[in-house]
Amino acid sequence: MKRVSLLIMIMFLGIGLMVGFVRISVAAEPIVIGVPTALKQPESIDSFRSAELAVEEINAKGGVLVGGVKRSFKIISLDTAEERPGIPIHDILAGVEKLVLEKKPHAIVVGAYRSESFLAQMDMIAKYKLPYLETISLTGSFEERMQKDPEKYRNIFRICLNVPTSILYYTELLKFLNKEFGFNRILFTVQDILAFQQTAQAVQKWCKENGWEVVGYDAYPTGSSDFSTTLAKAKGLKAQIIFPIYYTAESSILLKQARSARTPAILVGYVGPATQENAWGVFEGQVEGLVNLCYSIGQIPVKTVPKSGEYNKAYGKKWGEDLRRKLVGHGPASGYDAVYILADAIRRAGTLDGNSIVSALEKTDINGAIGRIRFNKNHQVVYGLDPKEAAVGCLFQWKKPGTRVPVFPLPIAEGKIDLPSYIK
Amino acid sequence: MIPTILINGLVNSVVLVLIAIGFSLTFGISGVANFAHGAFYLLSGYTAWMLFRFLGLPYPLVILISVVTVGALGAIMYWVVLLRIRGIILSEVVATFAIGVAILEFFKWMGFHTYEFSLPVFIKGSMEIAGLFLDYQRIAIVFIGLALLLFLWFFVHYTKLGLALRGIAQDEFTAMSLGIDSDWTAMISLALGSALVAVAAISILPLGIIAPSVGYDVLLTALAVAIVGGLESTIGIVVGSLILGYSQVIVASYYTPLWMTVVYLVAIVGVLVIKPSGLFGKSKELEERV
């Protein structure tokens, strides 16, 4: 009898040890997140660093609960170098596909840098049914494709602000400027890329339909560094607003030239280099008065969304104050929240099966650094004007002595738009 | 609009002269088409930036060191690489192009392409000319361009070295028979061409930022101006610069800035078809040579 009891005890002990061993083995395998993007570009590298920050935070809390087992995240990056105009799309696709096949990520975050690359990757990624959370490309063509074939692209989601919302922000701001200051003459100057052209043309159309006079529309190739003809045009045709949309480092020259040429027009739009906190010092105050779009909060902390401030502070703690002050206005906070969105979806799905994660992603409803995060039927995070209801971008104005003051949307505004001193 | 076009066109043309003059000089004397021209332009900008930012040297000293350094690098490039393949035109082009791309890609790999890479202007501020506010840096560029052309004219007409360079450019074998060392003058021409592009960089880069893409643009600009004006002619460089400079400003003002680069490409193809040696080029036309 004693011998039987002993045998039964040993048996249960053995089974317990086996289960424990299996559980340890399973728990040791991390959840792999792939980040294939243009790692030399500020938007991408800041997004990647933000994703790494989120991974570190989640892992520090024990990881993600997957069907009762905690697993850590592991991030793998690939520099697609797609910021170079000469890099063919098929080379980018080959690189991303290699990452998918060799490293076998459970999901991809951040994603393509160029809209053209993103649209091409959509077809390739759809083949692998891999959850893909895009945080940089703005193109409106993403949602058009989702509408046309939702089943094919079911696994693809976009976290960052989209073109229609940026248009909403710009047009609402123009309404305000018209009401407050009587402005109605505008000149557009646009970097010649798909998303920016779509945005500018839509805003131009709105202007024409709403009684504005569009005095000019100048598109420049990526990398252009001389805007003197456009500024001369703005002055000659008495533009009251110059509407730039650029992300390149060279676009900062527009600000320098505008001040040198004493162009008496307020700049309202998106100048990538001038979204960064250190821009006032770098440009020696020449950004004063610029009303610039930050594509999501977080890069700019806003008081009404505490998580945006927490993210901003944590980024500085991990990567240093210098890099925090250089955070660009598009991508980083979305990259950070993308990891949390994924973690939440995996936890709710209880599995690492791609289809299950996708179903869980569709039902996302969490609060992140960018505001309230939910997806619409086209898998686009819903952006709006109130962070309690949607994710938000932020139009801010540079004011003396060198601060970025959020001015729109009103629920997050911390000041009003002032006309800069160089405009009479 | 007309005064704006006239003034902006002039500034743009002088910028093109500054960029192209070194390239043309090098080719005219040594026969070497230096495809590392854009890379040397950028190199001088980054050198000045590093000297100014990290060593805190006075700016005039920074300019001097940058110009001398890049000039020396041009000489070294000739002595180490080009001397061995002199006369093999394709090899010279490939070698200089490879060196140029290596330099530009190195800076790109180092991450030297944010807006923090910029040089200070010589004098801050602007002044009004015919209703247009022109910053002092652009006015300085016009004066530097004119001064450089005067200096070059004086150098090649009244100095021993300059006369030797002219001799080699006119007839290499006769100059050699008079004791002028061809390799030595070729090296000097590379050094001088590189130093001139460094002067261009120091003058023009404060208007914008230092970015690797600028190196490729500078090479395209120098080629376009040299082909339009004529590779071995200084007058050709000036006329070519005026034609291209004003064309760009007119196209940008009346059509779209997207076509500004197209102006170069159309000019290159057009001139090559109509007059391959360029407007003031000294190379004989194919029919004459045959």
Tab-separated table of N, CA and C in Angstrom, chain A residues 40-42 84 192 197 218-221 223 226 228-230 232-233 235 249-250 252-253 256-257 260-262 273 276 278-279 282-284 326, chain B residues 1 4 8 12 105 108-109 113-116 118 124 126 131-133 135 138 206-209 211 213 217 249 252-253 255-258 260-261:
chain	number	residue	atom	x	y	z
A	40	LYS	N	17.209	55.484	-41.023
A	40	LYS	CA	18.048	56.689	-41.026
A	40	LYS	C	17.182	57.946	-40.978
A	41	GLN	N	15.878	57.797	-41.111
A	41	GLN	CA	15.002	58.953	-41.123
A	41	GLN	C	14.475	59.223	-39.723
A	42	PRO	N	14.379	60.505	-39.353
A	42	PRO	CA	13.971	60.843	-37.993
A	42	PRO	C	12.630	60.238	-37.580
A	84	ARG	N	15.454	56.919	-49.678
A	84	ARG	CA	16.166	57.358	-50.884
A	84	ARG	C	15.258	57.167	-52.086
A	192	ASP	N	6.698	67.301	-52.986
A	192	ASP	CA	6.047	66.465	-53.992
A	192	ASP	C	6.051	64.981	-53.596
A	197	GLN	N	0.689	65.893	-51.282
A	197	GLN	CA	-0.047	66.450	-52.410
A	197	GLN	C	-1.553	66.227	-52.212
A	218	ASP	N	2.750	75.834	-55.302
A	218	ASP	CA	4.082	75.422	-55.789
A	218	ASP	C	4.488	74.105	-55.144
A	219	ALA	N	4.700	73.090	-55.992
A	219	ALA	CA	5.205	71.813	-55.480
A	219	ALA	C	6.703	71.753	-55.729
A	220	TYR	N	7.446	71.229	-54.754
A	220	TYR	CA	8.892	71.125	-54.875
A	220	TYR	C	9.312	69.670	-54.759
A	221	PRO	N	10.338	69.267	-55.502
A	221	PRO	CA	10.842	67.896	-55.338
A	221	PRO	C	11.424	67.719	-53.928
A	223	GLY	N	13.891	67.286	-51.125
A	223	GLY	CA	15.284	67.711	-51.033
A	223	GLY	C	15.532	69.116	-51.537
A	226	ASP	N	15.717	75.720	-52.055
A	226	ASP	CA	15.597	77.137	-52.379
A	226	ASP	C	14.135	77.457	-52.661
A	228	SER	N	12.951	80.684	-52.698
A	228	SER	CA	12.886	82.147	-52.849
A	228	SER	C	11.829	82.573	-53.858
A	229	THR	N	11.630	81.790	-54.927
A	229	THR	CA	10.634	82.210	-55.917
A	229	THR	C	9.236	82.147	-55.312
A	230	THR	N	8.970	81.123	-54.531
A	230	THR	CA	7.652	81.020	-53.901
A	230	THR	C	7.435	82.153	-52.917
A	232	ALA	N	8.831	85.052	-52.981
A	232	ALA	CA	8.658	86.295	-53.748
A	232	ALA	C	7.233	86.374	-54.292
A	233	LYS	N	6.743	85.231	-54.739
A	233	LYS	CA	5.357	85.175	-55.219
A	233	LYS	C	4.390	85.543	-54.094
A	235	LYS	N	4.845	87.334	-51.529
A	235	LYS	CA	4.898	88.771	-51.212
A	235	LYS	C	4.222	89.578	-52.313
A	249	ALA	N	14.684	67.658	-43.900
A	249	ALA	CA	15.543	68.590	-43.151
A	249	ALA	C	15.737	69.884	-43.948
A	250	GLU	N	15.825	69.746	-45.284
A	250	GLU	CA	16.054	70.931	-46.129
A	250	GLU	C	14.907	71.936	-46.049
A	252	SER	N	13.644	73.261	-43.650
A	252	SER	CA	13.881	74.296	-42.638
A	252	SER	C	14.384	75.583	-43.294
A	253	ILE	N	14.932	75.450	-44.498
A	253	ILE	CA	15.426	76.626	-45.207
A	253	ILE	C	14.276	77.571	-45.538
A	256	LYS	N	14.008	80.031	-42.755
A	256	LYS	CA	15.105	81.018	-42.793
A	256	LYS	C	14.838	82.035	-43.895
A	257	GLN	N	14.490	81.513	-45.076
A	257	GLN	CA	14.302	82.402	-46.225
A	257	GLN	C	13.097	83.315	-46.015
A	260	SER	N	14.279	86.084	-43.811
A	260	SER	CA	15.214	86.987	-44.510
A	260	SER	C	14.482	87.864	-45.505
A	261	ALA	N	13.550	87.244	-46.217
A	261	ALA	CA	12.818	87.984	-47.245
A	261	ALA	C	11.718	88.860	-46.647
A	262	ARG	N	11.552	88.744	-45.318
A	262	ARG	CA	10.530	89.522	-44.592
A	262	ARG	C	9.160	89.380	-45.241
A	273	PRO	N	11.061	69.667	-39.532
A	273	PRO	CA	12.134	70.021	-38.598
A	273	PRO	C	11.686	70.984	-37.505
A	276	GLN	N	10.167	69.851	-33.656
A	276	GLN	CA	10.982	69.389	-32.537
A	276	GLN	C	11.164	70.456	-31.483
A	278	ASN	N	13.611	71.359	-29.767
A	278	ASN	CA	14.835	72.163	-29.790
A	278	ASN	C	14.904	73.104	-31.001
A	279	ALA	N	13.825	73.132	-31.793
A	279	ALA	CA	13.875	73.892	-33.041
A	279	ALA	C	14.071	75.393	-32.813
A	282	VAL	N	17.777	75.918	-32.421
A	282	VAL	CA	18.507	75.598	-33.649
A	282	VAL	C	18.268	76.667	-34.719
A	283	PHE	N	17.041	77.129	-34.834
A	283	PHE	CA	16.726	78.133	-35.854
A	283	PHE	C	16.804	79.561	-35.319
A	284	GLU	N	17.335	79.702	-34.137
A	284	GLU	CA	17.548	81.034	-33.549
A	284	GLU	C	16.273	81.870	-33.584
A	326	LYS	N	14.533	66.246	-29.516
A	326	LYS	CA	14.571	66.134	-30.979
A	326	LYS	C	13.449	65.261	-31.510
B	1	MET	N	7.059	91.487	-60.249
B	1	MET	CA	7.656	90.153	-60.475
B	1	MET	C	8.966	90.254	-61.272
B	4	THR	N	12.050	90.988	-59.231
B	4	THR	CA	12.328	89.786	-58.420
B	4	THR	C	13.050	88.749	-59.259
B	8	ASN	N	16.746	87.606	-58.330
B	8	ASN	CA	16.902	86.191	-57.956
B	8	ASN	C	17.662	85.419	-59.027
B	12	ASN	N	21.056	83.388	-58.453
B	12	ASN	CA	21.078	81.982	-58.836
B	12	ASN	C	22.205	81.701	-59.828
B	105	GLU	N	28.022	58.783	-49.429
B	105	GLU	CA	27.322	57.717	-48.713
B	105	GLU	C	27.876	57.542	-47.306
B	108	LYS	N	26.118	60.016	-45.267
B	108	LYS	CA	24.731	59.604	-45.072
B	108	LYS	C	24.673	58.510	-44.005
B	109	TRP	N	25.581	57.594	-44.084
B	109	TRP	CA	25.628	56.480	-43.117
B	109	TRP	C	25.904	56.993	-41.713
B	113	HIS	N	22.566	64.249	-41.817
B	113	HIS	CA	21.584	64.847	-42.713
B	113	HIS	C	20.371	65.377	-41.977
B	114	THR	N	20.614	66.043	-40.839
B	114	THR	CA	19.517	66.734	-40.174
B	114	THR	C	19.757	68.234	-40.283
B	115	TYR	N	18.749	68.984	-39.849
B	115	TYR	CA	18.845	70.433	-40.028
B	115	TYR	C	19.889	71.068	-39.115
B	116	GLU	N	20.459	70.276	-38.184
B	116	GLU	CA	21.465	70.862	-37.292
B	116	GLU	C	22.793	71.081	-38.000
B	118	SER	N	24.437	72.962	-40.280
B	118	SER	CA	24.358	74.196	-41.067
B	118	SER	C	25.508	75.099	-40.660
B	124	LYS	N	24.459	88.657	-40.686
B	124	LYS	CA	23.009	88.426	-40.543
B	124	LYS	C	22.262	89.650	-41.065
B	126	SER	N	19.155	91.509	-43.804
B	126	SER	CA	18.829	91.633	-45.219
B	126	SER	C	18.627	93.093	-45.551
B	131	GLY	N	12.362	96.575	-54.012
B	131	GLY	CA	11.165	95.955	-53.426
B	131	GLY	C	11.366	94.544	-52.923
B	132	LEU	N	12.538	93.992	-53.133
B	132	LEU	CA	12.806	92.623	-52.702
B	132	LEU	C	13.809	92.666	-51.553
B	133	PHE	N	13.493	91.936	-50.473
B	133	PHE	CA	14.441	91.860	-49.369
B	133	PHE	C	15.425	90.734	-49.641
B	135	ASP	N	18.883	88.799	-48.468
B	135	ASP	CA	19.759	88.699	-47.302
B	135	ASP	C	21.208	88.974	-47.688
B	138	ARG	N	23.355	86.384	-49.608
B	138	ARG	CA	23.200	86.306	-51.064
B	138	ARG	C	23.951	87.442	-51.754
B	206	PRO	N	25.672	78.267	-46.093
B	206	PRO	CA	24.953	78.988	-45.034
B	206	PRO	C	23.513	79.364	-45.394
B	207	LEU	N	23.175	79.300	-46.694
B	207	LEU	CA	21.793	79.611	-47.083
B	207	LEU	C	20.842	78.486	-46.721
B	208	GLY	N	21.400	77.303	-46.510
B	208	GLY	CA	20.545	76.149	-46.250
B	208	GLY	C	21.156	75.229	-45.226
B	209	ILE	N	21.130	73.942	-45.520
B	209	ILE	CA	21.749	72.988	-44.610
B	209	ILE	C	22.738	72.128	-45.391
B	211	ALA	N	23.665	68.632	-46.420
B	211	ALA	CA	23.032	67.306	-46.505
B	211	ALA	C	23.656	66.538	-47.656
B	213	SER	N	22.493	64.815	-49.973
B	213	SER	CA	21.809	64.965	-51.271
B	213	SER	C	22.326	66.183	-52.030
B	217	ASP	N	23.360	66.983	-56.169
B	217	ASP	CA	22.810	68.145	-56.891
B	217	ASP	C	23.930	69.013	-57.444
B	249	VAL	N	14.745	80.242	-62.595
B	249	VAL	CA	13.918	81.195	-61.840
B	249	VAL	C	12.632	81.502	-62.614
B	252	ALA	N	10.343	78.449	-62.362
B	252	ALA	CA	9.772	78.328	-61.017
B	252	ALA	C	8.729	79.411	-60.770
B	253	SER	N	8.956	80.594	-61.322
B	253	SER	CA	8.035	81.705	-61.065
B	253	SER	C	6.751	81.574	-61.865
B	255	TYR	N	5.785	78.699	-63.904
B	255	TYR	CA	5.211	77.375	-64.069
B	255	TYR	C	5.210	76.649	-62.737
B	256	THR	N	6.232	75.859	-62.473
B	256	THR	CA	6.290	75.147	-61.188
B	256	THR	C	7.734	74.852	-60.811
B	257	PRO	N	8.065	74.942	-59.543
B	257	PRO	CA	9.432	74.607	-59.120
B	257	PRO	C	9.808	73.155	-59.397
B	258	LEU	N	8.801	72.300	-59.636
B	258	LEU	CA	9.093	70.888	-59.931
B	258	LEU	C	9.927	70.754	-61.197
B	260	MET	N	12.407	72.694	-62.111
B	260	MET	CA	13.725	73.347	-62.040
B	260	MET	C	14.845	72.377	-62.404
B	261	THR	N	14.754	71.146	-61.933
B	261	THR	CA	15.788	70.174	-62.292
B	261	THR	C	15.649	69.754	-63.750
